[in-house]
Short mmCIF file of C-alpha atoms in Angstrom, two decimals:
data_model
loop_
_atom_site.label_atom_id
_atom_site.label_comp_id
_atom_site.label_asym_id
_atom_site.label_seq_id
_atom_site.Cartn_x
_atom_site.Cartn_y
_atom_site.Cartn_z
CA MET O 1 17.71 17.46 21.24
CA GLU O 2 15.17 14.73 22.33
CA GLU O 3 13.09 14.25 25.41
CA LYS O 4 11.59 10.65 26.30
CA ILE O 5 9.54 10.67 29.25
CA ILE O 6 7.14 7.74 30.69
CA ILE O 7 4.56 8.83 33.03
CA ALA O 8 3.15 6.17 35.29
CA GLY O 9 0.31 5.65 38.06
CA PHE O 10 -2.91 4.68 38.88
CA GLY O 11 -5.79 5.62 36.59
CA GLY O 12 -7.69 8.56 37.58
CA GLN O 13 -4.21 10.29 38.84
CA GLY O 14 -4.18 12.32 35.76
CA VAL O 15 -1.42 10.29 34.42
CA LEU O 16 -2.31 10.66 30.53
CA SER O 17 -3.27 14.32 31.28
CA ILE O 18 0.16 15.14 32.49
CA GLY O 19 1.70 13.45 29.05
CA GLN O 20 -0.94 15.50 27.10
CA PHE O 21 -0.16 18.76 28.96
CA ILE O 22 3.32 18.35 27.97
CA ALA O 23 2.52 17.13 24.29
CA TYR O 24 0.45 20.60 24.10
CA ALA O 25 3.31 22.72 25.56
CA ALA O 26 5.60 21.09 23.26
CA ILE O 27 3.41 22.11 20.36
CA GLU O 28 2.88 25.67 21.85
CA ASP O 29 6.59 25.74 21.82
CA GLY O 30 7.36 24.63 17.92
CA LYS O 31 8.39 21.17 18.82
CA ALA O 32 7.18 17.71 17.36
CA VAL O 33 5.62 15.53 19.94
CA THR O 34 4.31 11.83 19.97
CA TRP O 35 2.08 10.87 23.17
CA LEU O 36 1.42 7.19 23.30
CA PRO O 37 -1.07 5.89 26.03
CA SER O 38 -0.31 2.04 27.54
CA TYR O 39 -4.12 1.04 26.43
CA GLY O 40 -5.78 -2.39 27.86
CA PRO O 41 -8.55 -3.32 29.89
CA GLU O 42 -7.95 -0.50 32.10
CA MET O 43 -10.15 1.51 34.75
CA ARG O 44 -9.87 4.05 37.71
CA GLY O 45 -7.53 2.22 40.01
CA GLY O 46 -5.69 -0.08 37.61
CA THR O 47 -2.27 0.91 36.54
CA SER O 48 -2.23 3.28 33.36
CA ASN O 49 1.02 5.05 32.09
CA CYS O 50 2.19 6.85 28.74
CA SER O 51 5.27 7.71 26.56
CA VAL O 52 5.50 10.90 25.62
CA VAL O 53 8.51 11.79 22.92
CA VAL O 54 9.55 15.61 22.43
CA ASN O 55 11.93 16.49 19.63
CA ASP O 56 13.11 19.67 17.90
CA ASP O 57 12.33 18.34 14.55
CA GLU O 58 10.50 14.93 13.79
CA VAL O 59 9.72 11.84 16.35
CA ALA O 60 10.98 8.63 14.90
CA SER O 61 10.32 6.13 17.53
CA PRO O 62 6.91 6.99 19.51
CA ILE O 63 8.08 3.88 21.76
CA VAL O 64 10.02 4.42 24.98
CA SER O 65 12.44 1.81 26.45
CA CYS O 66 15.09 4.04 28.08
CA PRO O 67 13.37 7.37 29.34
CA ASP O 68 15.40 10.50 30.10
CA CYS O 69 12.83 10.97 32.76
CA LEU O 70 10.15 8.98 34.99
CA ILE O 71 6.99 10.34 36.74
CA ALA O 72 6.05 7.94 38.99
CA MET O 73 2.79 8.50 40.52
CA ASN O 74 2.44 5.46 42.81
CA LYS O 75 4.54 2.60 44.20
CA PRO O 76 4.38 -0.19 41.36
CA SER O 77 4.81 2.67 38.69
CA LEU O 78 8.37 3.24 40.24
CA TYR O 79 9.34 0.04 40.36
CA LYS O 80 8.04 -1.14 37.09
CA PHE O 81 10.01 1.66 35.31
CA VAL O 82 12.95 2.55 37.94
CA ASP O 83 15.87 0.33 36.55
CA LYS O 84 14.83 1.60 32.84
CA VAL O 85 15.63 5.34 33.07
CA LYS O 86 18.83 6.27 31.55
CA ALA O 87 21.64 7.01 33.62
CA GLY O 88 22.08 10.91 34.55
CA GLY O 89 18.38 11.10 33.74
CA THR O 90 15.52 12.11 36.02
CA ILE O 91 13.12 10.30 38.20
CA ILE O 92 9.99 12.34 40.21
CA VAL O 93 8.45 10.71 42.82
CA ASN O 94 5.21 11.63 44.05
CA SER O 95 5.80 11.29 47.64
CA SER O 96 2.27 11.68 48.56
CA LEU O 97 1.86 7.79 48.09
CA ILE O 98 5.59 6.52 47.61
CA THR O 99 7.45 6.59 51.12
CA ASP O 100 10.23 4.72 49.69
CA LYS O 101 13.46 6.10 48.00
CA VAL O 102 15.01 5.30 44.94
CA GLU O 103 17.99 3.32 45.62
CA ARG O 104 20.00 4.01 42.33
CA THR O 105 22.56 6.91 42.78
CA ASP O 106 23.20 7.51 39.08
CA VAL O 107 19.76 9.41 38.57
CA ASN O 108 18.65 12.82 39.93
CA VAL O 109 15.57 12.16 41.84
CA LEU O 110 12.89 14.69 42.99
CA TYR O 111 10.41 13.85 46.08
CA ILE O 112 7.50 15.70 45.61
CA ASP O 113 4.22 15.64 47.91
CA ALA O 114 1.70 17.04 45.18
CA THR O 115 -1.02 16.02 46.91
CA ASP O 116 -0.16 18.31 49.90
CA LEU O 117 0.93 20.66 47.16
CA ALA O 118 -2.43 20.60 45.63
CA LEU O 119 -4.60 21.11 48.70
CA LYS O 120 -2.49 24.66 49.27
CA ALA O 121 -3.25 25.35 45.63
CA GLY O 122 -6.93 24.79 46.79
CA ASN O 123 -7.76 21.61 44.82
CA ALA O 124 -6.81 18.12 45.59
CA ARG O 125 -7.52 17.37 41.67
CA THR O 126 -4.62 19.41 40.74
CA ALA O 127 -1.88 17.59 42.04
CA ASN O 128 -1.21 16.19 38.85
CA ILE O 129 -0.36 19.79 37.76
CA VAL O 130 1.84 20.41 40.72
CA ILE O 131 3.96 17.34 39.27
CA LEU O 132 3.61 18.80 35.59
CA GLY O 133 5.39 22.09 37.18
CA ALA O 134 8.02 20.40 38.72
CA TYR O 135 8.85 18.44 35.77
CA CYS O 136 8.98 21.31 33.53
CA LYS O 137 11.16 23.28 35.95
CA MET O 138 13.64 20.23 36.62
CA ARG O 139 14.29 19.35 32.89
CA ASN O 140 14.21 22.79 31.82
CA MET O 141 12.08 22.24 28.98
CA PHE O 142 9.20 24.99 28.83
CA ASN O 143 8.74 28.06 31.08
CA GLN O 144 5.78 28.67 33.56
CA GLU O 145 4.13 31.26 31.00
CA LEU O 146 4.02 28.91 28.22
CA VAL O 147 2.57 26.05 30.55
CA ALA O 148 0.03 28.30 32.16
CA LYS O 149 -1.21 29.37 28.75
CA VAL O 150 -1.60 25.72 27.49
CA ILE O 151 -3.83 25.30 31.16
CA GLU O 152 -5.55 28.40 30.31
CA LYS O 153 -6.71 27.01 26.60
CA LYS O 154 -7.33 23.74 28.12
CA PHE O 155 -9.64 24.90 30.64
CA ALA O 156 -11.26 27.42 28.38
CA ASN O 157 -14.84 25.82 29.09
CA LYS O 158 -14.31 25.51 32.87
CA PRO O 159 -12.88 28.61 33.78
CA LYS O 160 -13.85 28.16 37.38
CA VAL O 161 -10.77 25.35 37.97
CA ILE O 162 -8.28 27.56 36.09
CA PRO O 163 -7.11 29.44 39.34
CA ALA O 164 -6.32 26.70 41.14
CA ASN O 165 -4.66 25.04 38.57
CA LEU O 166 -2.45 27.85 37.74
CA LYS O 167 -1.50 27.89 41.49
CA ALA O 168 -0.43 24.36 41.27
CA LEU O 169 1.70 24.90 38.62
CA GLU O 170 3.35 27.53 40.30
CA LEU O 171 3.92 25.85 43.23
CA GLY O 172 5.19 22.66 41.26
CA PHE O 173 7.65 25.03 39.67
CA ASN O 174 8.86 26.27 43.18
CA ALA O 175 8.62 22.82 44.61
CA MET Y 1 -1.68 26.26 14.65
CA LYS Y 2 -1.46 22.42 14.65
CA LYS Y 3 -3.77 20.59 16.65
CA LEU Y 4 -3.04 17.70 19.00
CA MET Y 5 -5.15 14.92 17.92
CA LYS Y 6 -5.08 11.01 18.41
CA GLY Y 7 -4.70 8.78 15.39
CA ASN Y 8 -8.36 7.33 15.43
CA GLU Y 9 -9.90 10.98 15.43
CA ALA Y 10 -8.11 12.16 13.18
CA ILE Y 11 -9.01 9.63 10.80
CA ALA Y 12 -12.51 10.19 11.50
CA GLU Y 13 -12.33 13.87 11.10
CA ALA Y 14 -10.26 13.68 7.79
CA ALA Y 15 -12.83 11.14 6.48
CA VAL Y 16 -15.80 13.82 6.96
CA ARG Y 17 -13.50 16.52 5.51
CA GLY Y 18 -12.77 14.10 2.65
CA GLY Y 19 -16.49 13.63 1.86
CA CYS Y 20 -17.88 10.59 4.27
CA ARG Y 21 -21.65 11.08 4.65
CA ALA Y 22 -21.85 7.43 6.15
CA PHE Y 23 -20.52 5.32 8.61
CA PHE Y 24 -21.45 1.57 9.79
CA GLY Y 25 -19.53 0.03 12.02
CA TYR Y 26 -19.52 -2.07 15.38
CA PRO Y 27 -17.64 -1.51 18.25
CA ILE Y 28 -14.05 -2.76 18.74
CA THR Y 29 -11.06 -2.24 20.43
CA PRO Y 30 -8.31 -0.48 19.34
CA GLN Y 31 -10.56 1.55 17.25
CA ASN Y 32 -13.54 2.61 18.94
CA GLU Y 33 -12.48 6.32 18.90
CA ILE Y 34 -13.26 6.29 15.27
CA PRO Y 35 -17.12 5.21 15.66
CA GLU Y 36 -17.36 7.81 18.76
CA TYR Y 37 -16.00 10.50 17.25
CA LEU Y 38 -18.18 9.94 13.83
CA SER Y 39 -21.61 9.41 15.78
CA LYS Y 40 -21.19 12.99 17.01
CA ARG Y 41 -19.66 14.78 13.87
CA LEU Y 42 -21.62 12.86 10.70
CA PRO Y 43 -25.02 14.50 12.02
CA GLU Y 44 -23.49 17.96 12.52
CA VAL Y 45 -22.72 17.89 8.57
CA GLY Y 46 -26.09 16.05 7.29
CA GLY Y 47 -24.39 12.36 7.43
CA CYS Y 48 -25.63 9.03 8.61
CA PHE Y 49 -24.04 7.29 11.58
CA ILE Y 50 -25.21 3.36 12.30
CA GLN Y 51 -24.26 1.11 14.73
CA ALA Y 52 -25.06 -1.77 13.34
CA GLU Y 53 -26.19 -5.17 15.24
CA SER Y 54 -22.89 -6.67 13.78
CA GLU Y 55 -20.02 -6.67 11.66
CA VAL Y 56 -21.78 -8.34 8.85
CA SER Y 57 -24.26 -6.00 8.45
CA ALA Y 58 -22.29 -2.90 8.76
CA ILE Y 59 -20.06 -3.74 5.70
CA ASN Y 60 -23.48 -4.72 3.82
CA MET Y 61 -24.59 -1.34 4.55
CA VAL Y 62 -21.52 -0.22 3.42
CA TYR Y 63 -22.26 -1.94 0.28
CA GLY Y 64 -25.79 -0.61 -0.16
CA ALA Y 65 -24.94 2.99 0.81
CA ALA Y 66 -21.76 2.97 -1.92
CA GLY Y 67 -24.04 1.19 -4.07
CA SER Y 68 -26.34 4.48 -4.30
CA GLY Y 69 -23.63 6.54 -4.65
CA ALA Y 70 -22.70 7.61 -1.42
CA ARG Y 71 -19.38 8.17 0.14
CA ALA Y 72 -19.55 5.37 3.01
CA MET Y 73 -16.77 3.85 5.40
CA THR Y 74 -16.54 1.36 8.28
CA SER Y 75 -13.82 0.81 10.76
CA SER Y 76 -12.74 -2.24 12.83
CA SER Y 77 -10.07 -4.11 14.02
CA SER Y 78 -9.09 -7.82 13.19
CA PRO Y 79 -11.56 -10.06 14.34
CA GLY Y 80 -14.17 -7.93 13.35
CA ILE Y 81 -12.58 -7.33 9.61
CA SER Y 82 -12.56 -10.78 8.97
CA LEU Y 83 -16.24 -10.92 9.74
CA LYS Y 84 -16.12 -8.46 6.81
CA GLN Y 85 -14.60 -10.44 4.29
CA GLU Y 86 -17.57 -11.79 2.72
CA GLY Y 87 -19.19 -8.05 1.89
CA ILE Y 88 -15.64 -7.18 0.81
CA SER Y 89 -15.68 -9.59 -1.82
CA TYR Y 90 -19.00 -8.49 -2.78
CA ILE Y 91 -18.09 -4.94 -3.03
CA CYS Y 92 -14.88 -5.51 -5.10
CA GLY Y 93 -17.07 -7.68 -7.53
CA ALA Y 94 -19.40 -4.80 -7.90
CA GLU Y 95 -16.83 -2.52 -8.32
CA LEU Y 96 -17.96 -0.23 -5.64
CA PRO Y 97 -15.89 2.82 -3.95
CA CYS Y 98 -15.71 2.73 -0.24
CA VAL Y 99 -13.24 2.91 2.48
CA ILE Y 100 -12.34 0.45 5.34
CA VAL Y 101 -10.13 1.18 8.32
CA ASN Y 102 -8.44 -1.65 9.90
CA MET Y 103 -6.55 -1.06 13.30
CA VAL Y 104 -4.91 -4.11 13.66
CA ARG Y 105 -4.44 -6.52 16.94
CA GLY Y 106 -2.95 -9.50 17.71
CA GLY Y 107 -4.56 -12.63 16.52
CA PRO Y 108 -5.52 -15.40 15.41
CA GLY Y 109 -9.15 -15.76 16.74
CA LEU Y 110 -10.05 -12.98 19.26
CA GLY Y 111 -6.32 -12.67 20.03
CA GLY Y 112 -5.42 -9.54 22.20
CA ILE Y 113 -6.03 -5.73 22.20
CA GLN Y 114 -2.40 -4.61 21.98
CA PRO Y 115 -0.83 -3.43 18.49
CA ALA Y 116 0.30 -6.30 15.55
CA GLN Y 117 0.43 -6.32 11.64
CA SER Y 118 -0.66 -9.85 11.45
CA ASP Y 119 -3.22 -9.17 8.89
CA TYR Y 120 -0.95 -8.15 6.28
CA PHE Y 121 -1.89 -11.54 4.34
CA GLN Y 122 -5.41 -11.06 4.64
CA THR Y 123 -5.39 -7.51 3.85
CA VAL Y 124 -3.29 -7.61 0.42
CA LYS Y 125 -3.45 -11.18 -0.62
CA GLY Y 126 -7.44 -11.19 -0.75
CA GLY Y 127 -8.87 -12.01 3.00
CA GLY Y 128 -12.26 -12.77 0.84
CA HIS Y 129 -12.94 -15.45 -2.16
CA GLY Y 130 -12.15 -14.49 -5.89
CA ASP Y 131 -9.69 -12.51 -7.60
CA TYR Y 132 -9.85 -9.10 -6.08
CA HIS Y 133 -7.17 -6.39 -4.18
CA MET Y 134 -8.07 -3.32 -2.70
CA LEU Y 135 -5.73 -0.18 -2.59
CA VAL Y 136 -4.19 -0.62 0.69
CA TYR Y 137 -2.23 2.21 2.69
CA GLY Y 138 -0.28 1.48 5.80
CA PRO Y 139 0.39 5.15 7.33
CA GLY Y 140 3.45 5.60 9.39
CA SER Y 141 1.95 8.76 11.42
CA VAL Y 142 -1.19 10.46 12.50
CA GLN Y 143 -0.77 13.34 9.70
CA GLU Y 144 0.05 10.58 7.06
CA ALA Y 145 -3.03 8.60 8.27
CA LEU Y 146 -5.04 11.70 8.19
CA ASP Y 147 -4.01 13.00 4.47
CA ILE Y 148 -4.31 9.42 3.23
CA MET Y 149 -7.92 9.38 4.86
CA TYR Y 150 -8.69 12.58 3.37
CA ASP Y 151 -8.42 11.74 -0.18
CA ALA Y 152 -9.26 7.93 0.23
CA PHE Y 153 -12.73 8.46 -1.36
CA ASP Y 154 -11.09 10.33 -4.06
CA LYS Y 155 -9.19 7.25 -5.09
CA ALA Y 156 -11.60 5.00 -3.99
CA ASP Y 157 -14.31 6.79 -6.58
CA GLU Y 158 -11.29 7.24 -9.28
CA TYR Y 159 -10.79 3.15 -9.32
CA ARG Y 160 -13.94 1.79 -8.01
CA MET Y 161 -12.64 -0.21 -5.38
CA PRO Y 162 -12.40 -0.21 -1.79
CA VAL Y 163 -9.53 1.75 -0.16
CA MET Y 164 -8.23 -0.19 3.13
CA ILE Y 165 -6.15 1.64 5.87
CA LEU Y 166 -4.09 -0.41 7.54
CA GLY Y 167 -3.10 0.57 10.88
CA ASP Y 168 -1.04 -1.36 13.50
CA GLY Y 169 -2.93 -0.64 17.10
CA MET Y 170 -0.53 2.37 17.95
CA ILE Y 171 -1.36 4.61 14.85
CA GLY Y 172 -5.12 4.90 16.26
CA GLN Y 173 -3.98 5.73 19.80
CA ILE Y 174 -0.80 7.82 19.69
CA MET Y 175 -1.53 11.40 19.77
CA GLU Y 176 0.44 14.00 17.35
CA ALA Y 177 0.15 17.38 16.18
CA VAL Y 178 -1.51 17.59 12.57
CA GLU Y 179 -2.88 20.37 10.43
CA LEU Y 180 -6.34 19.82 9.32
CA PRO Y 181 -7.26 20.40 5.39
CA GLU Y 182 -10.35 22.23 4.39
CA MET Y 183 -13.94 20.40 4.10
CA LYS Y 184 -14.34 19.23 0.73
CA ASP Y 185 -17.23 20.43 -1.22
CA PRO Y 186 -19.40 17.14 -2.06
CA ALA Y 187 -20.90 18.89 -4.96
CA THR Y 188 -17.32 18.86 -6.72
CA PHE Y 189 -17.36 15.14 -6.44
CA PRO Y 190 -17.45 13.25 -9.80
CA LYS Y 191 -20.84 12.14 -11.13
CA LYS Y 192 -21.45 8.51 -10.45
CA GLU Y 193 -23.39 7.42 -13.84
CA TRP Y 194 -23.38 3.97 -12.26
CA ALA Y 195 -25.01 4.45 -9.10
CA THR Y 196 -28.60 3.21 -7.94
CA ASP Y 197 -29.76 6.74 -7.05
CA GLY Y 198 -32.98 6.45 -8.66
CA THR Y 199 -32.12 8.38 -11.89
CA GLY Y 200 -31.56 5.56 -14.14
CA ILE Y 201 -34.61 4.26 -15.23
CA GLY Y 202 -36.47 1.63 -17.75
CA ALA Y 203 -33.95 0.99 -20.36
CA ASN Y 204 -31.12 3.29 -18.67
CA ARG Y 205 -31.73 1.30 -15.26
CA ARG Y 206 -28.57 0.66 -13.06
CA ILE Y 207 -27.75 -2.59 -11.74
CA VAL Y 208 -25.32 -3.16 -8.69
CA ASN Y 209 -24.26 -6.71 -8.80
CA SER Y 210 -21.54 -9.22 -8.43
CA LEU Y 211 -23.02 -12.23 -10.06
CA TYR Y 212 -22.21 -13.18 -13.45
CA ILE Y 213 -23.08 -16.48 -14.50
CA GLU Y 214 -21.57 -16.47 -17.80
CA PRO Y 215 -17.92 -17.75 -17.72
CA ASP Y 216 -16.87 -15.43 -20.48
CA VAL Y 217 -18.73 -12.63 -18.68
CA LEU Y 218 -16.83 -13.13 -15.26
CA GLU Y 219 -13.61 -13.68 -17.02
CA ALA Y 220 -13.95 -10.21 -18.69
CA VAL Y 221 -14.76 -8.80 -15.50
CA ASN Y 222 -11.67 -10.11 -13.65
CA HIS Y 223 -9.32 -8.72 -16.55
CA ARG Y 224 -11.10 -5.41 -16.06
CA LEU Y 225 -10.01 -5.52 -12.33
CA PHE Y 226 -6.59 -6.68 -12.89
CA ASP Y 227 -5.97 -4.05 -15.82
CA ARG Y 228 -7.11 -1.34 -13.21
CA TYR Y 229 -4.66 -3.08 -10.66
CA ALA Y 230 -1.99 -2.78 -13.21
CA THR Y 231 -2.94 1.28 -13.33
CA LEU Y 232 -2.61 1.25 -9.33
CA ALA Y 233 1.06 -0.13 -9.11
CA GLU Y 234 1.98 2.50 -12.18
CA LYS Y 235 0.54 5.24 -10.76
CA GLU Y 236 -0.27 4.88 -6.84
CA THR Y 237 2.53 2.91 -5.48
CA ARG Y 238 4.28 5.15 -2.69
CA TYR Y 239 6.97 4.66 -0.46
CA GLU Y 240 9.81 6.57 1.63
CA ALA Y 241 13.17 5.46 1.06
CA TYR Y 242 15.53 6.44 3.83
CA LYS Y 243 19.61 6.38 3.78
CA VAL Y 244 19.69 3.64 1.34
CA GLU Y 245 21.94 5.29 -1.01
CA ASP Y 246 25.01 3.80 0.82
CA ALA Y 247 23.26 1.02 2.76
CA GLU Y 248 24.62 -2.48 3.41
CA ILE Y 249 21.89 -3.72 5.01
CA VAL Y 250 18.22 -2.64 4.10
CA ILE Y 251 15.18 -2.89 6.51
CA VAL Y 252 11.90 -2.95 4.76
CA ALA Y 253 9.11 -1.83 7.24
CA TYR Y 254 5.81 -0.29 7.49
CA GLY Y 255 3.70 2.04 9.94
CA THR Y 256 4.85 2.49 13.09
CA VAL Y 257 7.76 0.07 13.09
CA ALA Y 258 9.17 1.99 10.38
CA ARG Y 259 9.48 4.94 12.96
CA ILE Y 260 10.70 2.31 15.44
CA CYS Y 261 13.43 0.96 12.90
CA LYS Y 262 14.26 4.82 11.89
CA SER Y 263 15.39 5.42 15.88
CA ALA Y 264 17.37 2.19 15.62
CA ILE Y 265 19.18 3.32 12.32
CA ASN Y 266 20.03 6.40 13.83
CA MET Y 267 21.77 4.34 16.55
CA LEU Y 268 23.12 1.70 14.39
CA ARG Y 269 24.60 4.67 11.88
CA GLU Y 270 26.45 6.28 14.96
CA LYS Y 271 28.19 2.95 15.82
CA GLY Y 272 29.05 2.69 11.85
CA TYR Y 273 26.46 0.41 10.71
CA LYS Y 274 25.44 1.06 7.48
CA VAL Y 275 21.67 0.51 7.40
CA GLY Y 276 19.30 1.95 5.50
CA MET Y 277 15.44 1.47 5.06
CA ILE Y 278 12.55 1.17 2.31
CA ARG Y 279 9.11 2.09 4.29
CA PRO Y 280 6.08 1.10 2.13
CA ILE Y 281 3.05 3.41 2.10
CA THR Y 282 1.15 1.63 -0.12
CA LEU Y 283 1.03 -1.88 0.73
CA PHE Y 284 -0.91 -2.92 -2.70
CA PRO Y 285 0.55 -1.79 -5.10
CA PHE Y 286 3.59 -3.08 -2.93
CA PRO Y 287 6.81 -1.03 -4.21
CA THR Y 288 8.68 -3.86 -5.80
CA LYS Y 289 10.10 -1.62 -8.31
CA ALA Y 290 11.82 0.60 -5.69
CA ILE Y 291 13.17 -2.66 -3.57
CA GLU Y 292 14.19 -4.19 -6.93
CA ALA Y 293 16.05 -1.03 -7.50
CA VAL Y 294 17.75 -1.21 -4.04
CA ALA Y 295 18.48 -4.66 -4.36
CA SER Y 296 20.51 -4.34 -7.39
CA GLN Y 297 22.86 -1.62 -5.56
CA GLU Y 298 26.27 -3.37 -5.38
CA CYS Y 299 26.66 -1.90 -1.47
CA VAL Y 300 23.38 -3.70 -0.66
CA LYS Y 301 24.42 -6.96 1.25
CA GLU Y 302 20.84 -8.18 2.67
CA PHE Y 303 17.27 -7.00 3.49
CA ILE Y 304 15.37 -7.57 6.66
CA SER Y 305 11.92 -7.54 7.13
CA VAL Y 306 10.91 -5.82 10.34
CA GLU Y 307 7.17 -6.76 11.11
CA LEU Y 308 4.64 -7.11 14.38
CA SER Y 309 3.89 -10.82 13.14
CA MET Y 310 5.71 -13.80 12.43
CA GLY Y 311 6.50 -12.74 8.84
CA GLN Y 312 4.01 -11.84 6.25
CA MET Y 313 5.40 -9.08 4.34
CA ILE Y 314 8.74 -10.75 3.84
CA GLU Y 315 7.01 -12.85 1.13
CA ASP Y 316 6.45 -9.74 -1.09
CA VAL Y 317 9.99 -8.57 -0.05
CA LYS Y 318 11.39 -11.65 -1.56
CA LEU Y 319 9.48 -11.28 -4.40
CA ALA Y 320 11.20 -8.22 -5.19
CA VAL Y 321 14.60 -9.16 -4.03
CA ASN Y 322 14.28 -12.19 -6.24
CA GLY Y 323 17.13 -13.92 -4.73
CA LYS Y 324 19.50 -11.14 -5.39
CA LYS Y 325 20.64 -10.75 -2.30
CA THR Y 326 19.22 -12.55 1.27
CA VAL Y 327 16.33 -11.51 3.13
CA SER Y 328 16.27 -12.42 6.79
CA PHE Y 329 13.12 -11.47 9.11
CA TYR Y 330 12.65 -9.94 12.67
CA GLY Y 331 9.34 -9.66 14.29
CA ARG Y 332 7.33 -9.30 17.59
CA THR Y 333 3.96 -11.04 17.46
CA GLY Y 334 1.07 -11.37 20.23
CA GLY Y 335 0.39 -7.55 20.73
CA ASN Y 336 4.33 -6.99 21.99
CA VAL Y 337 5.97 -4.01 20.27
CA MET Y 338 9.94 -4.11 19.75
CA SER Y 339 11.79 -0.79 20.59
CA PRO Y 340 14.21 0.66 18.71
CA GLU Y 341 17.22 -0.88 20.90
CA ASP Y 342 15.70 -4.63 20.10
CA VAL Y 343 16.09 -3.82 16.30
CA ALA Y 344 19.41 -2.52 16.69
CA GLU Y 345 20.66 -5.20 19.03
CA PHE Y 346 19.28 -7.95 16.48
CA ILE Y 347 21.50 -6.17 13.61
CA ILE Y 348 24.72 -5.76 15.73
CA ALA Y 349 24.23 -9.35 16.80
CA LYS Y 350 23.71 -10.52 13.45
CA GLU Y 351 26.61 -8.91 12.09
CA ASN Y 352 28.91 -9.80 14.45
CA LYS Y 353 28.04 -13.86 14.11
#
């Protein structure tokens, strides 16, 4: 099994960290993974994306040209990658910022109001964790307990933010 | 438990665990995580981190520290490595061990900051003046880069020459799960009888130098260096062969490009194309014999050198194939990276011409 993902949005939306959480979860799950960021003269507010490849044994190419799943956090990112998604693949659309609908009919699309759900979780900055939860559920990649464990480890030195992130994860899984 | 690490950070940690206690550098993308990491990490182990005022100073600080016996390194990216060439030539002439990391970006000139492999000529043919080489590795994964860095100082000490780790920009930026080895104990490192560490006094004084005015003396130095390169070729050549046993088409690629090619080979095999690959892990010494042997296989029709350049390693592939089979080229440059599909399409188009 190989799962190829592109996650794209504005810098500062937690785009790179969604990818890193998927990578940590993959390791926790005993899988091989690569995480490759687009690097460039980037800054908060500029565009940012990363490619993640999860494989049961070994990842060959870390370069993703036809993802199984696209996570689009803002409009330019959706239009940049929408046509590259594999037929039968998945697109997760952050509908807090993207009001357009995906015109393709050969992919599964989830529209998720990540910011609204993040506010419900108690912290607007957990929107990327909402998306992470929705991704894991929709692609049937990792169970909620495993990802929760990864989040607890990752925020071990900031225990205050753990409850909101775990709630955001739950809301994402149930979205 | 495996740890998720960025290539640059893994290299930096492996350097410390492999005995590095001195780093001298100057910032440049895409390798800044190496000095950033070491600026924090080296003081923790009693090491020395200096951000020099320029690349030229940095490499000469490495020269000085290596001459006094320290395990010293520097890292940079293409334009910065060009600036270091004079120092590298001096270090090779003075027969000093050190480690240099080059996270290659597109050139020439300031070029860009995206991944490239266009410093191959500079690295393996000698970017500075004079007859010299370095032991050059082109790692293909974060774990491999880490393992190579971990032992790089041992190799540098053994052969008294710089070890260069040549990474395309991607290998520095990518994150993968790695297993970190134990910290090596500096007390177990071999004694350096030639180092100017203050112990050679009077008639036994030690001199680190690369100036040999007498032609006969300099000629002998060159022969000594090249005897060492012959030993390197015999003992240190490393490569990976992938599905070459029944291959009709053999790709030669290194670094991240080899991984892209591996995915392409898997796609092509599903379509019935018999494609394999030789992935050089050492770029100097080059796996000439391995390529020669594959070129002699009857099933092999042709070789394709796949690179992030306009075609540099292809010259060494041609020398190894030595006219037995045709050698062609596929590459992207300027910081653009081919996808596995691009490589597969190139080969399919070529085969159906």
